[in-house]
XYZ file of C-alpha atoms in Angstrom:
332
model
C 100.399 -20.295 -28.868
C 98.081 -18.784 -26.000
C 100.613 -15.549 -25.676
C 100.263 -15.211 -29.513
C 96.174 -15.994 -29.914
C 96.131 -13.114 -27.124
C 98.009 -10.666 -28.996
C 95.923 -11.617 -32.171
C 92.511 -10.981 -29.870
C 93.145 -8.400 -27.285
C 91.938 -5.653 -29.516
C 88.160 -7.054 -29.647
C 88.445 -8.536 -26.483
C 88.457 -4.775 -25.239
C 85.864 -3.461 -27.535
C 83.616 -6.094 -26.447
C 84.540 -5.888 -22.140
C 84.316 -2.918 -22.580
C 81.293 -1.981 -23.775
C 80.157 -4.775 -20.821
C 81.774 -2.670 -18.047
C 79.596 0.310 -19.566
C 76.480 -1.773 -19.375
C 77.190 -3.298 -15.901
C 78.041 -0.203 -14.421
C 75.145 1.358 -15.388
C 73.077 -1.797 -14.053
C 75.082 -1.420 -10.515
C 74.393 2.073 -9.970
C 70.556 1.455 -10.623
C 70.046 -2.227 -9.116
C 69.805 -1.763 -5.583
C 67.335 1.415 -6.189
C 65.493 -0.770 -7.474
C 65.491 -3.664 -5.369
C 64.722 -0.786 -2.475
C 61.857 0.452 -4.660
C 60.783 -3.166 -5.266
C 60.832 -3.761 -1.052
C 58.463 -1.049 -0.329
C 56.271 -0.744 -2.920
C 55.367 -4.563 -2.439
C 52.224 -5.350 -4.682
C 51.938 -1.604 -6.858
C 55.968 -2.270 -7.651
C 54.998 -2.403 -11.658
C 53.336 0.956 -11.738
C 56.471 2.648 -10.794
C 58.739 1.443 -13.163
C 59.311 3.118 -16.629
C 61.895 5.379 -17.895
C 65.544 4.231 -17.484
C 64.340 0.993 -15.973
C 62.128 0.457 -18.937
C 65.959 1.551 -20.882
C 67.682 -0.675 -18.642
C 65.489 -3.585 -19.345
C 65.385 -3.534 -22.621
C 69.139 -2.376 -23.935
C 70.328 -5.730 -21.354
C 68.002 -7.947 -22.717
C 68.933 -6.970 -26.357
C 72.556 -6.946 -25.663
C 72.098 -10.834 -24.432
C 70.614 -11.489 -27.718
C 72.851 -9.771 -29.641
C 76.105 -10.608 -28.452
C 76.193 -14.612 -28.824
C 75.533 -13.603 -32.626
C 78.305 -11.004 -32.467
C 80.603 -13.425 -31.192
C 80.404 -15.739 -33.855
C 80.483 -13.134 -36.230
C 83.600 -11.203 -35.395
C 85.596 -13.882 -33.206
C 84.795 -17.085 -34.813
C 84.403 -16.370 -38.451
C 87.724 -14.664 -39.087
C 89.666 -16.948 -36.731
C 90.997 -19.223 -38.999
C 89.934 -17.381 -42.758
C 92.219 -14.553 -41.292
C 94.618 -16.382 -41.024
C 94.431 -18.401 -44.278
C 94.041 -15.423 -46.144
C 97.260 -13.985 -44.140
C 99.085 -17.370 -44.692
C 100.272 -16.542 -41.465
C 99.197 -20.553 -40.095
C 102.047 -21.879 -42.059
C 104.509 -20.680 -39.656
C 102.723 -21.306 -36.870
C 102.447 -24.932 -38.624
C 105.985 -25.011 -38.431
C 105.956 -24.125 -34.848
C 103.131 -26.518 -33.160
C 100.865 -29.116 -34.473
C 97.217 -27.896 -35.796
C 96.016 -29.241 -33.444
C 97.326 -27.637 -31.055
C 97.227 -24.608 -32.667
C 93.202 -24.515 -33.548
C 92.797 -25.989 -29.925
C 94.316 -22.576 -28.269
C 92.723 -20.442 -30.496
C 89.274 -22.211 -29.675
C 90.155 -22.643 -25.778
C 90.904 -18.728 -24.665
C 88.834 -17.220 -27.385
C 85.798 -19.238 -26.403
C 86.330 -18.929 -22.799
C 86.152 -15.170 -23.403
C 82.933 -15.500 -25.082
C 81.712 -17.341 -22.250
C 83.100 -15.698 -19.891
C 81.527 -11.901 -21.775
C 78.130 -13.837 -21.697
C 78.309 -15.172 -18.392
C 79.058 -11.764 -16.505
C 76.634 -10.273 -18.332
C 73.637 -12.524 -18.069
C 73.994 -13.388 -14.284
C 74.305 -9.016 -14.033
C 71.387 -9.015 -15.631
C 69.682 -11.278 -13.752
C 70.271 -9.715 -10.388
C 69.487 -6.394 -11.692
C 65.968 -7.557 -13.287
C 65.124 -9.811 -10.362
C 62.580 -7.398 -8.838
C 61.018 -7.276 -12.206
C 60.714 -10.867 -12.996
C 59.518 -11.561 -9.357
C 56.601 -8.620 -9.786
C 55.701 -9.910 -12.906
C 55.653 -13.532 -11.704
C 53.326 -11.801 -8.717
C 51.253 -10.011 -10.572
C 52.237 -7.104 -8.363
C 50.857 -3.949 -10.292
C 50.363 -3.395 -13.910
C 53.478 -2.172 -15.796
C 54.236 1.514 -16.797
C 52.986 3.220 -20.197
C 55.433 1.286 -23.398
C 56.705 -1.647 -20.646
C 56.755 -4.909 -22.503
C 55.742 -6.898 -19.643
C 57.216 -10.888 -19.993
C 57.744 -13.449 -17.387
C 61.631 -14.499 -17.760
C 60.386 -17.953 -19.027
C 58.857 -16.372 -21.984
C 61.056 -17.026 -25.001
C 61.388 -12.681 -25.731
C 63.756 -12.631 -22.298
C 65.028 -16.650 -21.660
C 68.009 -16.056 -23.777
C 69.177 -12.364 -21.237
C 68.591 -14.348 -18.402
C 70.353 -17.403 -15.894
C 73.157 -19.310 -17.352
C 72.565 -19.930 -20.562
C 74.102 -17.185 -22.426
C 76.964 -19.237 -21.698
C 75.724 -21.695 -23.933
C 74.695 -19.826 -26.532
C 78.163 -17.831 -26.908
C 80.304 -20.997 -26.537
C 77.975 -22.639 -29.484
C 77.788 -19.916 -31.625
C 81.710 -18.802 -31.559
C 82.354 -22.643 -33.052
C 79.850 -22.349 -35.210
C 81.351 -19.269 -36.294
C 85.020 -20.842 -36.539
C 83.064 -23.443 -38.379
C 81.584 -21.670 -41.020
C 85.038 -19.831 -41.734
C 86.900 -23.344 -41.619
C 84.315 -25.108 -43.894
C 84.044 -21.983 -46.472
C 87.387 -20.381 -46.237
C 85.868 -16.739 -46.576
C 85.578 -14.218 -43.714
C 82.220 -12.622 -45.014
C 80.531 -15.663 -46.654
C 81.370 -16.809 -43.278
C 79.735 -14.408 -41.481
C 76.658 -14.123 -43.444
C 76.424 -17.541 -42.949
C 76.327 -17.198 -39.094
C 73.874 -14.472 -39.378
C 71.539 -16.876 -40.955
C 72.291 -19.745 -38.805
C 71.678 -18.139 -35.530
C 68.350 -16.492 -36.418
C 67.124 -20.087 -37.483
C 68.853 -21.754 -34.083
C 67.444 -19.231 -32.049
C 63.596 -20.020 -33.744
C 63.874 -23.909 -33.858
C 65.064 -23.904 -30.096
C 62.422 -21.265 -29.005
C 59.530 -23.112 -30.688
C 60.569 -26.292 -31.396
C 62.803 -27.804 -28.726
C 62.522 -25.379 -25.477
C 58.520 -26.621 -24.971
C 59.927 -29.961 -24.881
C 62.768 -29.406 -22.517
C 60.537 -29.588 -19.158
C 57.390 -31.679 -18.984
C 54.257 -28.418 -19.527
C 51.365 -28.594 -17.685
C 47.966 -28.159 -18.881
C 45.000 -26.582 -18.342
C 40.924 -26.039 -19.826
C 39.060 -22.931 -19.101
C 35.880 -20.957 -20.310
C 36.730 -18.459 -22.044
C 35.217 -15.317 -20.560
C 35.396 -11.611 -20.564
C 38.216 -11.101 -18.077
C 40.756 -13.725 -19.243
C 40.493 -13.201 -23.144
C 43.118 -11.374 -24.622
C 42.527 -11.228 -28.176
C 40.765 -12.798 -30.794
C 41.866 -13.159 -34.788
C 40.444 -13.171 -37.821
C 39.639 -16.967 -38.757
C 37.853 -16.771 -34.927
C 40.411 -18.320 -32.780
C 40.870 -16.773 -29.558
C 43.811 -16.227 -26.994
C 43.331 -16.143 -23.462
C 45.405 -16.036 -19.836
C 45.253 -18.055 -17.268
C 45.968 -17.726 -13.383
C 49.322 -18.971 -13.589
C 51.807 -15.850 -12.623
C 55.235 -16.324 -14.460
C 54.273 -18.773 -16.800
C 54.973 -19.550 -20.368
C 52.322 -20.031 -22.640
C 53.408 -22.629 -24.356
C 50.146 -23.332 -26.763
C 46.587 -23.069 -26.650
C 43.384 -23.593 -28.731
C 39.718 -23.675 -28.160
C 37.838 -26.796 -28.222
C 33.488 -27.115 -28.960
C 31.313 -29.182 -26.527
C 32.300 -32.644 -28.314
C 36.217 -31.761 -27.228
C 37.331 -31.372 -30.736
C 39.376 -28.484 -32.072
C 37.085 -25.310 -33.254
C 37.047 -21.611 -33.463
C 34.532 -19.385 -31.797
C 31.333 -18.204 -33.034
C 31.675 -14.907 -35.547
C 29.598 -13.036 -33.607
C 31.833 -13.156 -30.366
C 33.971 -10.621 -32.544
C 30.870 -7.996 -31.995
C 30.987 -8.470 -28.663
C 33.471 -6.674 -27.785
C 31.846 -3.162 -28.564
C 28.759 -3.883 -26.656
C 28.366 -2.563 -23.127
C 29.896 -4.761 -20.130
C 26.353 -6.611 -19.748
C 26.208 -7.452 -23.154
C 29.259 -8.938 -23.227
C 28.855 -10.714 -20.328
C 25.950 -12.385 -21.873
C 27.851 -13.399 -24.981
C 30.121 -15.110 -22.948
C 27.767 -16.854 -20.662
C 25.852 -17.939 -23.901
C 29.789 -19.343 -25.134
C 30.105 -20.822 -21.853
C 26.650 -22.794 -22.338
C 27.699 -23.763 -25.949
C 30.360 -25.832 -24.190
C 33.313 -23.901 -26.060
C 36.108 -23.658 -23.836
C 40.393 -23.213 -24.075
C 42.797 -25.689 -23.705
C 46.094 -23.883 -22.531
C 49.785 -25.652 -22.376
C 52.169 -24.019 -20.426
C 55.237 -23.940 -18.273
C 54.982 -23.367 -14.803
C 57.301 -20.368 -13.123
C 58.664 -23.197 -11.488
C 60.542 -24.714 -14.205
C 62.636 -21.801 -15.024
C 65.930 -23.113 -13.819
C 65.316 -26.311 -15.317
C 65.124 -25.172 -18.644
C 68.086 -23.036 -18.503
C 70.194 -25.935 -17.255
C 69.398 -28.795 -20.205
C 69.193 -25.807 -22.649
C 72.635 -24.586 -21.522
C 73.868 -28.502 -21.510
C 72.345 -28.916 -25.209
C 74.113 -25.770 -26.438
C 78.132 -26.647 -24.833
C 77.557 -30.287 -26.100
C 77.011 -28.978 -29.350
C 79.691 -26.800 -29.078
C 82.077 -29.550 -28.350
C 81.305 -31.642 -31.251
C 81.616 -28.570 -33.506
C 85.064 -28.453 -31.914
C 85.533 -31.994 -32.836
C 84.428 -30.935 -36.288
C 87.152 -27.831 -36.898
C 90.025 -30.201 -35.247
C 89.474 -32.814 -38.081
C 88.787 -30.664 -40.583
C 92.143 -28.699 -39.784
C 94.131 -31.328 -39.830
C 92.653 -33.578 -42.677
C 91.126 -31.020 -45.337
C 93.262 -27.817 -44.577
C 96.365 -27.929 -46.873
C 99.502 -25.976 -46.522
């Protein structure tokens, strides 16, 4: 059954590899520049980068995000609705038990996907190492169009560490999954498509905060650590915390409870850099102030370890799921 799951797969398998190799040779030939770059620069390393790093950065941290979803989409859908639709499983019914047989398919095919996502996260995490550690340091302020995000931050998590692994295993069964449960190859797939941009949401905003105990923080909110502020008043600021994720934040009034800013903070900002001072010493004195939840740099690896853990459990019990569902609901 392996020999004849590889025949079956060896034609994606090489689309997919190789469009890897492409990506991680074009992340080896760059990587140690810019380690080198990284070395002697020291703490104006940010200013430098742009162009085909900027490229680099984003095309790797896309392809992480993408590929998980491909996976499920063009291994695991079709595996077994292919061959349904073939009728081709009732001679290999004849051959082996289903069991067996949906337990090779799901073994090499979803070590491949793991394997894919592996290579290519922990390449892309060597190769964007100097750029997570200047953006953790604060060293510089990024090139013109560089999305600047510490790796904890939930736009590059996913391209980074180990859990790509996670996330390709999971989605490749949910994949099989969907094709097992509905029986249709692009149902199936559109089915996926939703499914992973509402997994990838939920965990994000719902479970990842809770993954790692967050620290917290209150602050005045002043002219140098503001970042924006919205229309219904509430405000968004930084804090001195290189790396970290914020989590959550909101601004409380002098009596500690929830509130948004004065209106006429919002014509502030168009005054000159004394007058604006003064609005924010006058907020200061009106005992508004921010109350910021984040992650600490320091719980990076953390995170990726119980998130990766959460995703192959799941994966597993999906795996549980197909096997019964093969052999009780599948008919000949």
């Amino acid at each position: 059954m392996i020999w004849l799951t590889w025949r079956q797969f060896r034609t994606q398998a090489a689309v997919v590899f190789g469009a890897i190799v492409v990506i991680l040779a074009a992340l080896a030939a760059t990587g140690p520049h810019l380690a080198q770059v990284y070395q002697s620069r020291g703490n104006r390393f940010l200013d430098g980068v742009g162009g085909l790093d900027t490229d680099l950065y984003l095309i790797s941290a896309l392809a992480l995000l993408a590929l998980p979803a491909l996976v499920g989409m063009f291994w695991g859908a079709p595996l077994v609705t292919r061959e349904l639709d073939a009728g081709t499983h009732r001679l290999a019914w004849t051959l082996t038990t289903r069991t067996r047989w949906l337990v090779a398919k799901l073994g090499l095919i979803g070590l491949a996907a793991m394997a894919a996502a592996g290579l290519l996260g922990l390449a892309v995490t060597w190769w964007a190492g100097p750029i997570d550690k200047a953006i953790a340091a604060k060293n510089g302020a990024p090139g013109p169009g560089f999305l600047l995000f510490p790796r904890l931050a939930p736009e590059v998590f996913d391209s980074r560490g180990i859990v790509p692994i996670g996330y390709a295993a999971f989605f490749f069964v949910l994949g099989v999954t969907a094709g097992i449960v509905v029986r249709r190859t692009l149902p199936a797939m559109a089915i996926l498509g939703v499914l992973f941009a509402v997994t990838q949401i939920t965990m994000s905003m719902a479970v990842r905060p809770h993954l790692t105990a967050p620290d917290r923080v209150t602050t005045t909110i002043s002219n140098h650590n503001m970042l924006n502020i919205n229309m219904f008043n509430h405000v968004t600021v930084t804090i001195d915390e290189p790396g970290a994720w914020l989590a959550s934040q909101q601004t409380i009034d002098a009596a500690g409870r929830p509130a948004a800013v004065p209106s006429w903070l919002v014509n502030c900002a168009a005054r000159s850099p004394q007058e604006r001072q003064a609005c924010f010493t006058k907020l200061a004195d009106l005992g508004y102030r921010q109350q910021v939840t984040y992650h600490p740099a320091s719980s990076f690896w953390a995170t990726q370890l119980r998130e990766t853990v959460i995703y192959l459990g799941l994966a597993l019990a999906l795996a549980g799921l197909c096997t019964w569902w093969v052999r009780r609901r599948l008919s000949r």
